[in-house]
GROMACS .gro file of C-alpha atoms in nm:
model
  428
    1UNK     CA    1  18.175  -3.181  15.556
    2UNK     CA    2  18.069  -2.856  15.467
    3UNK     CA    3  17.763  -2.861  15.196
    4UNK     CA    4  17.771  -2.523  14.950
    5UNK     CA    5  17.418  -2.381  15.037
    6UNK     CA    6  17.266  -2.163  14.784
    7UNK     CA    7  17.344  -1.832  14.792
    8UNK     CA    8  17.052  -1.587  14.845
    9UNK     CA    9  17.064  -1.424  14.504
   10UNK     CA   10  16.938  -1.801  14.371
   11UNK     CA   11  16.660  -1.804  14.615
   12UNK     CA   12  16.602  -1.475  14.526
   13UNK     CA   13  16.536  -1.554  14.108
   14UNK     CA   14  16.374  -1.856  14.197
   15UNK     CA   15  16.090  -1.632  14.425
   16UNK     CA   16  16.119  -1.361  14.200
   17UNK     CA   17  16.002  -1.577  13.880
   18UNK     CA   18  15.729  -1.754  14.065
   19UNK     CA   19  15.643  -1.399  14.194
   20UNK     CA   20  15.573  -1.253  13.860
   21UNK     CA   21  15.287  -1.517  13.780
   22UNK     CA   22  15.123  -1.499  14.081
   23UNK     CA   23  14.786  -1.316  14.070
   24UNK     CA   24  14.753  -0.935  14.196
   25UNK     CA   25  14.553  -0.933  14.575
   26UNK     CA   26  14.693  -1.303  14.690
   27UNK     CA   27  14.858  -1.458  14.917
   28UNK     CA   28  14.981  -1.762  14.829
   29UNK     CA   29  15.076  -2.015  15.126
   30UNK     CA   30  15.352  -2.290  15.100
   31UNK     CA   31  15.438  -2.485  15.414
   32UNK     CA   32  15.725  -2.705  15.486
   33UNK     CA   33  15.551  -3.033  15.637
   34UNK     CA   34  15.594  -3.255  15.927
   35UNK     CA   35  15.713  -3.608  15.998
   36UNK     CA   36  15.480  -3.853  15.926
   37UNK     CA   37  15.417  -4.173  16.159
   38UNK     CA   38  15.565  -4.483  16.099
   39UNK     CA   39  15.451  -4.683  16.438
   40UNK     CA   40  15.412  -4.630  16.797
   41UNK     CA   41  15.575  -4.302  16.886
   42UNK     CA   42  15.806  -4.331  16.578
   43UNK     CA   43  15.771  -4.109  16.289
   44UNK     CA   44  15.989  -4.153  15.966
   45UNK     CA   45  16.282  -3.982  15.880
   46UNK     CA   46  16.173  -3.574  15.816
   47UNK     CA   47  16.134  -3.509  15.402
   48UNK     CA   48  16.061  -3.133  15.331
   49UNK     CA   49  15.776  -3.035  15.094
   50UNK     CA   50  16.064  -2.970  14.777
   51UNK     CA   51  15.838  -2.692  14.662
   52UNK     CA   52  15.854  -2.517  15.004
   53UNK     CA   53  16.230  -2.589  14.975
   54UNK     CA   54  16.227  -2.475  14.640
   55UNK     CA   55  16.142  -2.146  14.671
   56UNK     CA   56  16.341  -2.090  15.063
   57UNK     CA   57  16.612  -2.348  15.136
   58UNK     CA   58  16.427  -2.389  15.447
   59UNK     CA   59  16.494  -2.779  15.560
   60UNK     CA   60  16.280  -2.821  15.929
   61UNK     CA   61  15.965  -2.842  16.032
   62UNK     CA   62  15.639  -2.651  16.047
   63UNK     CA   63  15.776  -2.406  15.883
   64UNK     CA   64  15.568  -2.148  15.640
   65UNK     CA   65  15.643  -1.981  15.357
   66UNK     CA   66  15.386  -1.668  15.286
   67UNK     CA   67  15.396  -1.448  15.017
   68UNK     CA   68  15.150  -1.177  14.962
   69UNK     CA   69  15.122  -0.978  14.636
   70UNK     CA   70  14.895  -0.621  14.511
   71UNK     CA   71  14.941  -0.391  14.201
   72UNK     CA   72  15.204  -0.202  14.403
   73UNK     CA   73  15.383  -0.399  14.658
   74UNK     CA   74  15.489  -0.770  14.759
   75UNK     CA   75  15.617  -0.906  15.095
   76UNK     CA   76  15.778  -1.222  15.180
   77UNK     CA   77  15.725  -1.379  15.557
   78UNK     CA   78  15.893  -1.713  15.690
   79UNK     CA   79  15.746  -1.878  15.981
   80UNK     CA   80  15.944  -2.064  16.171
   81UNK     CA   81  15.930  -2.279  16.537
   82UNK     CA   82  16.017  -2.059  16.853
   83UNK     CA   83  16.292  -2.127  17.057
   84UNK     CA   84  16.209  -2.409  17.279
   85UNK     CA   85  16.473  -2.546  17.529
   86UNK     CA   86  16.305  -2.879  17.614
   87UNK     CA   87  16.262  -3.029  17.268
   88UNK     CA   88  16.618  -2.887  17.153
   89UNK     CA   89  16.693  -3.162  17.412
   90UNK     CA   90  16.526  -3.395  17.296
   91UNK     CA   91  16.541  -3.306  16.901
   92UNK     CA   92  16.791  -3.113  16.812
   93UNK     CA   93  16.859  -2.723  16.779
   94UNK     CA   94  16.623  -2.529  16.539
   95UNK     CA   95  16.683  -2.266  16.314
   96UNK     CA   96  16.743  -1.901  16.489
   97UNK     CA   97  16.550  -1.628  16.329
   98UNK     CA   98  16.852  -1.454  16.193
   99UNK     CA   99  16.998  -1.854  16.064
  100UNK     CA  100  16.651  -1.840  15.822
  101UNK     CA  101  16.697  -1.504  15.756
  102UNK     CA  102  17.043  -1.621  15.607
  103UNK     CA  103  16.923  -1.923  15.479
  104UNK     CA  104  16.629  -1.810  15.271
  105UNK     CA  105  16.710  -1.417  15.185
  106UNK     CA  106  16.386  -1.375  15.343
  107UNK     CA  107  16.404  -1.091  15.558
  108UNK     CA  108  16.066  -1.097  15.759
  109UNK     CA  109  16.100  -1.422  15.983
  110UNK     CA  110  15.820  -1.452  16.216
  111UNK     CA  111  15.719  -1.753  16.495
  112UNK     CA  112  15.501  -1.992  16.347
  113UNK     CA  113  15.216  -1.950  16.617
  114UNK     CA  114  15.178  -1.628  16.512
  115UNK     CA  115  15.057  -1.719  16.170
  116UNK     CA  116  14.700  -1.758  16.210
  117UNK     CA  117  14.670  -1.412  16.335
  118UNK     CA  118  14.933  -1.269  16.030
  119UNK     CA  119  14.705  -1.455  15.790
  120UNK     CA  120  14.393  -1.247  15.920
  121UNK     CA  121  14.566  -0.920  15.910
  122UNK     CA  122  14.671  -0.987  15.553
  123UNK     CA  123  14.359  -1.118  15.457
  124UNK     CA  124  14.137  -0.815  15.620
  125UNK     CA  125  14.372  -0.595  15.467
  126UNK     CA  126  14.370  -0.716  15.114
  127UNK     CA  127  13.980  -0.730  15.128
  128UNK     CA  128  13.918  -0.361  15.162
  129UNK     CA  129  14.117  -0.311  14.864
  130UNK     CA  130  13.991  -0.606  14.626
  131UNK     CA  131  13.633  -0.745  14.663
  132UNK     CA  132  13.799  -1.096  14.606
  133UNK     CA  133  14.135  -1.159  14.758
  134UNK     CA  134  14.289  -1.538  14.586
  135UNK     CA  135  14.488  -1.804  14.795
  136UNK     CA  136  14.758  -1.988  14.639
  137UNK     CA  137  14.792  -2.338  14.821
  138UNK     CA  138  15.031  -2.628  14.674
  139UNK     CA  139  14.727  -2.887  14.606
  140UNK     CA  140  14.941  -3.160  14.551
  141UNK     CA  141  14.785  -3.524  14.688
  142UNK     CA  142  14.864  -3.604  15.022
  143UNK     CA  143  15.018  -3.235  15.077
  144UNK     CA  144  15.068  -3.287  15.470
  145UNK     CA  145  15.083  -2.934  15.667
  146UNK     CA  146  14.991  -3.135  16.014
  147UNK     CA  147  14.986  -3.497  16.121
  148UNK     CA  148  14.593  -3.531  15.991
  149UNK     CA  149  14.565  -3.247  15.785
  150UNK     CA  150  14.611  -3.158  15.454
  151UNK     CA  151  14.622  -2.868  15.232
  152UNK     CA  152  14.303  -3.002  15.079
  153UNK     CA  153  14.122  -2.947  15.382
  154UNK     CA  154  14.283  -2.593  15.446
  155UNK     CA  155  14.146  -2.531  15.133
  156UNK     CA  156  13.785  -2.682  15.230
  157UNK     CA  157  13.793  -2.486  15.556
  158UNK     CA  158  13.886  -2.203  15.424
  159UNK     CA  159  13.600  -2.181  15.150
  160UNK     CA  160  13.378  -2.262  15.451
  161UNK     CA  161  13.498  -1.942  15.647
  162UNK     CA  162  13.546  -1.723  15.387
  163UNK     CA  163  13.290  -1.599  15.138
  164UNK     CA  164  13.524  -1.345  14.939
  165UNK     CA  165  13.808  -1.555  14.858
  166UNK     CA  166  13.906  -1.827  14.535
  167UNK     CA  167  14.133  -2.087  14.576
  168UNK     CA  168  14.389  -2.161  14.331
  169UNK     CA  169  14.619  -2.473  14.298
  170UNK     CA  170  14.987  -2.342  14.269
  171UNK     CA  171  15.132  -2.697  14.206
  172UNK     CA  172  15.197  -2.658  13.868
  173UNK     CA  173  15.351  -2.312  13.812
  174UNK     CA  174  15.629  -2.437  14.031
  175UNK     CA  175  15.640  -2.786  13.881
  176UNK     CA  176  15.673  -2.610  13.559
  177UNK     CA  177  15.970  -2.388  13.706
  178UNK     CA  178  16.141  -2.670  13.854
  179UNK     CA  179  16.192  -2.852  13.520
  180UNK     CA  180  16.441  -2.662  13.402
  181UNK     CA  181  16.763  -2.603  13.619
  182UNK     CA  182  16.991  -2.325  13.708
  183UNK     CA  183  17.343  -2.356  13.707
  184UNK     CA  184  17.371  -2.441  14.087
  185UNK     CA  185  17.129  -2.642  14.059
  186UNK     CA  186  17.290  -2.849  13.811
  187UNK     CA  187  17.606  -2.833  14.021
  188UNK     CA  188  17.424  -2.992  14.315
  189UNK     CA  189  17.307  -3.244  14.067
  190UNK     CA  190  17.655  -3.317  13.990
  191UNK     CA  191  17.781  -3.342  14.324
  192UNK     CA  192  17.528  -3.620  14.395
  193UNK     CA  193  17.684  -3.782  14.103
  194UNK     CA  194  17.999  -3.771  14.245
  195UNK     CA  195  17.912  -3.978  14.536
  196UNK     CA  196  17.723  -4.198  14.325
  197UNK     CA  197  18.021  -4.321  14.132
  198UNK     CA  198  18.282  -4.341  14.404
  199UNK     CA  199  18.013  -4.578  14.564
  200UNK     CA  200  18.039  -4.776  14.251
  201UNK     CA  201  18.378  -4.812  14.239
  202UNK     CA  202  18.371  -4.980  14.585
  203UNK     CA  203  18.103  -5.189  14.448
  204UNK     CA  204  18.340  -5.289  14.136
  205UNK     CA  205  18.635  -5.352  14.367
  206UNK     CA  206  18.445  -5.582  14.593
  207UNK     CA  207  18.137  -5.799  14.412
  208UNK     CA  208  18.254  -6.158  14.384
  209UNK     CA  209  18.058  -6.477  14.410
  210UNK     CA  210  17.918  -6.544  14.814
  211UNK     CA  211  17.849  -6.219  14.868
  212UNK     CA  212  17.515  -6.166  15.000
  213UNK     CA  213  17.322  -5.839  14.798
  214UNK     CA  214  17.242  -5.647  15.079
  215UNK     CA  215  17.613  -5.667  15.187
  216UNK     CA  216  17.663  -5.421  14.860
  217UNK     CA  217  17.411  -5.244  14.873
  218UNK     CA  218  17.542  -5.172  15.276
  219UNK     CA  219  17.881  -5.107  15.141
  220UNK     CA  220  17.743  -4.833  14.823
  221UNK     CA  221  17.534  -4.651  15.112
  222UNK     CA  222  17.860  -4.702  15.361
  223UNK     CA  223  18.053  -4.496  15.108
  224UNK     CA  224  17.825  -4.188  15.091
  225UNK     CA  225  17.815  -4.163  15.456
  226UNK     CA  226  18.141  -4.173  15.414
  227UNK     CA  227  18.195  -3.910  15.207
  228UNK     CA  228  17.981  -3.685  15.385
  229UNK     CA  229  17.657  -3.790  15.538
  230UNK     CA  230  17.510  -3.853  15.171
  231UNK     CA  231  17.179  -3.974  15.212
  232UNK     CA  232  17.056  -4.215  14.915
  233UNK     CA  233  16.772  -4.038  14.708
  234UNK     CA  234  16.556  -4.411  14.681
  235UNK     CA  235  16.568  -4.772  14.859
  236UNK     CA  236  16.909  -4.900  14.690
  237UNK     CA  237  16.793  -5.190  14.391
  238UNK     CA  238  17.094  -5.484  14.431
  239UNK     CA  239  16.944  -5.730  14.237
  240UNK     CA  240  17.155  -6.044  14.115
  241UNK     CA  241  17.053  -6.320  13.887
  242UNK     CA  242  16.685  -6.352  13.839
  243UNK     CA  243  16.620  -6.097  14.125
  244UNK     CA  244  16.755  -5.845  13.815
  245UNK     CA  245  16.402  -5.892  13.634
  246UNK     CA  246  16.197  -5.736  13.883
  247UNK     CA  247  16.234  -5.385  13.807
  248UNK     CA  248  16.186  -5.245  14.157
  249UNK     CA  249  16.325  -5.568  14.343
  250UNK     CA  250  16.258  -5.482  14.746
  251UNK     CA  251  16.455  -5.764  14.948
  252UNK     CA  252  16.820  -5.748  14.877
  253UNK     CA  253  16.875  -6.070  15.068
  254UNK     CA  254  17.052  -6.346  14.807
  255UNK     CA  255  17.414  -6.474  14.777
  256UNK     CA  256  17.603  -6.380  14.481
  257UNK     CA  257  17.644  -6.659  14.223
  258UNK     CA  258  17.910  -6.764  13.980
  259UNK     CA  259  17.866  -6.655  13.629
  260UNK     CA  260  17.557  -6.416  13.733
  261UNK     CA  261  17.485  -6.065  13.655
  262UNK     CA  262  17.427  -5.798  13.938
  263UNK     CA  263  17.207  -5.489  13.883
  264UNK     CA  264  17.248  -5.217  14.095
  265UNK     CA  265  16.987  -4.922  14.057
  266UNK     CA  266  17.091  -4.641  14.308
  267UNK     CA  267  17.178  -4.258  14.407
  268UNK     CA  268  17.232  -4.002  14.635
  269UNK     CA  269  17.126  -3.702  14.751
  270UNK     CA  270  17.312  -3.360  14.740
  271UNK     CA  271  17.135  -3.055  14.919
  272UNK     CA  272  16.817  -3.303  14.832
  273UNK     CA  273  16.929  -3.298  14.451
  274UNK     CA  274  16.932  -3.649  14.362
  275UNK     CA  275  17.079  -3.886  14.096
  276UNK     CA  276  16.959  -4.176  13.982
  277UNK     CA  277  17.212  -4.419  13.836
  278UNK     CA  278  17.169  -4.809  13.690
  279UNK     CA  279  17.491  -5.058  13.618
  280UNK     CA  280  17.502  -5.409  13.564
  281UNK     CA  281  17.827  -5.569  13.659
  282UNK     CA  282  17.931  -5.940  13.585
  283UNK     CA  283  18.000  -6.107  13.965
  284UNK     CA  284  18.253  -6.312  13.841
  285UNK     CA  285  18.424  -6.065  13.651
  286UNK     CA  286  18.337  -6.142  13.311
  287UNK     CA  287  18.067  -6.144  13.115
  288UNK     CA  288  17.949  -6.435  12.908
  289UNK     CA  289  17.855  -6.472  12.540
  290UNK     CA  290  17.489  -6.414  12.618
  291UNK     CA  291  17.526  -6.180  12.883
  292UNK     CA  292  17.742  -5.979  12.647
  293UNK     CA  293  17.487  -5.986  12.345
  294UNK     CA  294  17.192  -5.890  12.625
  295UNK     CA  295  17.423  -5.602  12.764
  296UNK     CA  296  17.567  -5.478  12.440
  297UNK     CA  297  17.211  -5.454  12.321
  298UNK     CA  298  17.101  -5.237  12.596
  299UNK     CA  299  17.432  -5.004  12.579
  300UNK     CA  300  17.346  -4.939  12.219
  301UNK     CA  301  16.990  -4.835  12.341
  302UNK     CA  302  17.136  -4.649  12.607
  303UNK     CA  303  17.375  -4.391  12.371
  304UNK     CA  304  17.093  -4.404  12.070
  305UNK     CA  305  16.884  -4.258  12.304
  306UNK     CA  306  17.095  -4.008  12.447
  307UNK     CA  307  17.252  -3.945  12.127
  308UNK     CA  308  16.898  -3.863  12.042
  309UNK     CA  309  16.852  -3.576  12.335
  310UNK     CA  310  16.805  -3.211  12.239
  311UNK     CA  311  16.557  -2.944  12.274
  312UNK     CA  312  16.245  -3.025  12.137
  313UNK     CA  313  16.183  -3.409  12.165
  314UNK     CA  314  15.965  -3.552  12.408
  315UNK     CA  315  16.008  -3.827  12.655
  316UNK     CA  316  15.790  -4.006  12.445
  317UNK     CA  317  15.975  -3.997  12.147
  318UNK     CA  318  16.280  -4.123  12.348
  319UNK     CA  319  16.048  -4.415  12.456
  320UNK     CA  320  16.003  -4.482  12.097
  321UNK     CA  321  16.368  -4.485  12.008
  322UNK     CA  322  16.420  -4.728  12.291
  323UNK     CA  323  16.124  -4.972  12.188
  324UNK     CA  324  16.239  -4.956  11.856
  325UNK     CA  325  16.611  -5.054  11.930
  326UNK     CA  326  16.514  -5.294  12.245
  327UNK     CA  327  16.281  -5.525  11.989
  328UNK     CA  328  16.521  -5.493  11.709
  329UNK     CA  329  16.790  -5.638  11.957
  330UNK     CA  330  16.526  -5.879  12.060
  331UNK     CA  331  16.483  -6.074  11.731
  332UNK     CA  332  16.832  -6.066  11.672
  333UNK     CA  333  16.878  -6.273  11.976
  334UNK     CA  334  16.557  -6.505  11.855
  335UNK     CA  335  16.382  -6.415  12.207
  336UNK     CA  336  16.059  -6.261  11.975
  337UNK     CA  337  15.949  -6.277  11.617
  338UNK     CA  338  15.665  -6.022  11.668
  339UNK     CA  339  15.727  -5.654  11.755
  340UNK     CA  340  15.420  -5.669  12.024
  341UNK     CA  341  15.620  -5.917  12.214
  342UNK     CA  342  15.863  -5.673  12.291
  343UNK     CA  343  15.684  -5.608  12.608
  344UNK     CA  344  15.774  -5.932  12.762
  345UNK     CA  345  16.099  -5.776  12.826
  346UNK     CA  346  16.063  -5.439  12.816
  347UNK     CA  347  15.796  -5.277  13.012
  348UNK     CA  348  15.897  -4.952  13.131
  349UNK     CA  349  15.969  -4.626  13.013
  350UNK     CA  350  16.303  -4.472  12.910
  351UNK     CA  351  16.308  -4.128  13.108
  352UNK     CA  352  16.170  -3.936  13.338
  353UNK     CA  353  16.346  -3.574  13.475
  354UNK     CA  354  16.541  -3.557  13.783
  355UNK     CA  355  16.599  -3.282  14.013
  356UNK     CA  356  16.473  -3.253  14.410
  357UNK     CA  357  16.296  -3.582  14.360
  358UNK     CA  358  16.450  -3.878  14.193
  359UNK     CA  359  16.120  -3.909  13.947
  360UNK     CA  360  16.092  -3.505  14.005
  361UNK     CA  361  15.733  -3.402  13.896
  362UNK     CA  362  15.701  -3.282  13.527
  363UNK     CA  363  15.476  -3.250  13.272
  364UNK     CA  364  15.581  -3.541  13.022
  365UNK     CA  365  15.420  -3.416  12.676
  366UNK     CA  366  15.605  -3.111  12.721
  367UNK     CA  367  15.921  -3.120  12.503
  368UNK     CA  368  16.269  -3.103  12.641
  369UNK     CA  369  16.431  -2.747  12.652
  370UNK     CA  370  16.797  -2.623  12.774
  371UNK     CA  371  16.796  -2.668  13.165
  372UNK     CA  372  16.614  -2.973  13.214
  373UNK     CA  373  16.767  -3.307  13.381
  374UNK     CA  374  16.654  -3.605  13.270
  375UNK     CA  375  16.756  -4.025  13.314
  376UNK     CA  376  16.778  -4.229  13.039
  377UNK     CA  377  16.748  -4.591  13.132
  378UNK     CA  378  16.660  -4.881  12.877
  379UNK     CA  379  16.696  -5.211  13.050
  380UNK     CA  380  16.611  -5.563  12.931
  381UNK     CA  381  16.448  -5.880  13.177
  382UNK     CA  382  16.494  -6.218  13.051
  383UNK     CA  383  16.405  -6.442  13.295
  384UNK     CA  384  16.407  -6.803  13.158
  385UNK     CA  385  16.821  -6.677  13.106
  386UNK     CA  386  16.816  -6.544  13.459
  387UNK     CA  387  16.949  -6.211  13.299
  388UNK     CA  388  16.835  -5.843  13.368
  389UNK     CA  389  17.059  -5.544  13.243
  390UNK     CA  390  16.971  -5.172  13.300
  391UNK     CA  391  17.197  -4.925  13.245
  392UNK     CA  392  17.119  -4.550  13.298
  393UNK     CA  393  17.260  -4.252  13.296
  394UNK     CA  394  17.152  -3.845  13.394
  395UNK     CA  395  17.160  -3.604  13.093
  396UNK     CA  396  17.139  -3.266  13.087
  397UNK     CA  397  16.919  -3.109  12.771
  398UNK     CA  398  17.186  -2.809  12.617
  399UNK     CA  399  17.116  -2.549  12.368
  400UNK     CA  400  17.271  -2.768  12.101
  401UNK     CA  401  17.203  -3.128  12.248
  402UNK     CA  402  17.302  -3.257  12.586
  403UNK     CA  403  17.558  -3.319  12.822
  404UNK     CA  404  17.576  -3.690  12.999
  405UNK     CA  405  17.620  -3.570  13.353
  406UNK     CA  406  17.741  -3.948  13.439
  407UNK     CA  407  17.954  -4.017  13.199
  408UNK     CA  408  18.242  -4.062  13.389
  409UNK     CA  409  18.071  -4.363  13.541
  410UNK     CA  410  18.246  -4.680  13.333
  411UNK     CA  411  17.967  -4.866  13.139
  412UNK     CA  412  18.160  -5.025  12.865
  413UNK     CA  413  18.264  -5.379  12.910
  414UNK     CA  414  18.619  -5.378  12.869
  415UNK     CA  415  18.626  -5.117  13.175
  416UNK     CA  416  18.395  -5.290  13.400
  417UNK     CA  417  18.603  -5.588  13.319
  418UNK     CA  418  18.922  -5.406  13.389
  419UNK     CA  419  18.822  -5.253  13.697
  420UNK     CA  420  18.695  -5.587  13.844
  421UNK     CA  421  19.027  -5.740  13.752
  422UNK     CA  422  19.222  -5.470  13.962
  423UNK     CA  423  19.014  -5.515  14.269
  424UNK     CA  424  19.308  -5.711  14.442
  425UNK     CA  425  19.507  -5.410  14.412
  426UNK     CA  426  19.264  -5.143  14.512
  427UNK     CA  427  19.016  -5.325  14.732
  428UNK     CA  428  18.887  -5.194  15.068
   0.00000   0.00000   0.00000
């Protein structure tokens, strides 16, 4: 399956903005990351830096983004890995020079071992023209630009080499960019939702009691391979009966029960846009009269909230909407008689934004504004009942209000019921 890159003119506005708060006389150095070890001679499955991404659509390895900035000019270099015929044997084939060049819009692509010596030139050259020349780095924790080295301690050895230079940390003027999303961006973000709900509706077709979980959460992450290599953008959450109250429950591992509740928590990833979607689904089929009281209370969190979404609020005036309607709910079904107590049930927040990382960095106390993504998942964990319902949806923040990105992904209970009742017909 083909995936519908970026075009360059996208890369080009995202650089281009970023560009124009960058400091005259800097260079500012973004780098792409390596595997990281997972045991033996294992590493983990390769994650780009999604700031390096960001700003290049650059997806391998030791790759290096610099960009270098005075009163009159700016420059752009990639570095990418030479050609090298062994490990394309072992690993795979690497980018070409003019397959970056395409990729990014980036039209100086260099070999990364010739960065060091790039970096010097630059460097010498920007210091006869400015008695202080600043470096950008992305100072983010655990920023990994080698297997044991970090751009903290670029930055450290750096300072220690250089006496003319100041470091600044560029994390958050991307951050800050990131939060609000262009209109391919938001496509991408749709796409992802796409997968996720056809992967539902193979769930809905096929839960029934003696099921094991994992054997759903296999068949949701079947489906976006399926449909095109998807990758899942977080460890799948398949959580029936009391395994449903533990918010991030790890082992997906127990057989499906009658007259139990199943909570799936789940995504995928389009061009490493993710979504992020919650449903609860009755195993038998049909909810009962408690289950139905606990759900419907969460769905009417769910819209109030959303309902509530438009330029201006905060994420924490969404979690007060939520708290509000979750403890109401709570009384109602004589669970609590003291708003405090709320917590016992509720003890996480409503939203956070969503982009190239399913929790995708932000600054929470900043208010909403047209362009950003963000989840809005209430959920509520009784378990003396054996009951946990989350249900959560992605929501795009519009000039007017917002858009639910995920509606078309059935959450009422006559639906779910109907669609679990027509699995005979329809199943796999």
């Amino acid at each position: 399956m083909r995936l519908n890159y970026f075009k360059k003119e996208e890369l080009e506005a995202r650089r281009n903005l970023f560009e124009s708060k960058l400091d005259d006389f800097s260079i500012t150095l973004l780098f792409s990351g390596v595997s990281k070890k997972e045991t033996a001679d294992e590493t983990y499955y390769f994650s780009v830096n999604r700031n390096f991404y960001y700003l290049t659509q650059i997806d391998q390895e030791d790759s290096i983004l610099m960009i270098v900035k005075t009163p009159n000019e700016l420059s752009e270099y990639l570095f990418v890995l030479p050609y090298n015929e062994l490990k394309e044997k072992w690993f795979g084939i690497r980018l070409k020079d003019f397959e970056a060049r395409e990729l990014s819009g980036i039209n100086n692509i260099l070999y990364q071992d010739t960065f060091e010596s790039k970096f010097q030139l630059v460097l010498d050259e920007l210091s006869k023209l400015s008695s202080k020349v600043i470096i950008n780095l992305d100072l983010e924790r655990e920023n990994k630009i080698a297997e044991s080295y970090t751009t903290h301690e670029l930055k450290r050895d750096l300072l220690e080499k250089y006496n003319n230079i100041e470091i600044k940390d560029i994390y958050g003027t991307i951050i800050e960019q990131r939060m609000v999303k262009s209109h391919a961006e938001i496509e991408q973000i749709k796409a992802a939702i796409r997968t996720t709900r056809n992967g539902l509706d193979k769930i809905l077709l096929n839960i029934k009691p003696g099921l094991y979980e994992y054997q759903l959460s296999g068949l949701f992450e079947y489906s976006l391979k399926d449909q095109g290599n998807f990758r899942t953008s977080f460890n799948t959450i398949a959580a029936s009966g009391k395994n449903a109250t533990i918010l991030h429950y790890p082992n997906p591992e127990s057989i499906l029960k009658e007259d139990e509740l199943m909570l799936f928590d789940l995504g995928s990833q389009y061009l490493h846009y993710c979504s992020d979607i919650s449903r609860t689904y009755p195993i038998s089929g049909k909810y009962n009269e408690l289950q139905s009281k606990v759900y419907t209370a969460v769905l009417n969190c769910n819209k109030l909230v959303i309902n509530s979404i438009c330029p201006g609020k905060t994420i924490k005036e969404l979690q007060e909407i939520a708290i509000k309607s979750l403890t109401q709910s709570l009384k109602d079904l004589g669970l609590i008689s003291e708003d405090k107590d709320y917590i016992k049930y509720y003890f996480h927040n409503v939203s956070h934004h969503l982009g190239l990382d399913t929790h995708d960095p932000s600054f929470r106390e900043k208010p909403l504004e047209e362009g950003n993504v963000i989840t809005v998942e209430p959920g509520l964990y009784i378990k003396e009942y054996g009951i946990g319902v989350r249900i959560e949806d992605d929501i795009l923040v519009t000039e007017s209000g917002n858009i639910n990105l995920s509606e078309g992904i059935v959450k009422e209970i006559k639906d779910i019921e109907k669609l679990i009742a027509s699995r005979e017909k329809y199943k796999i």
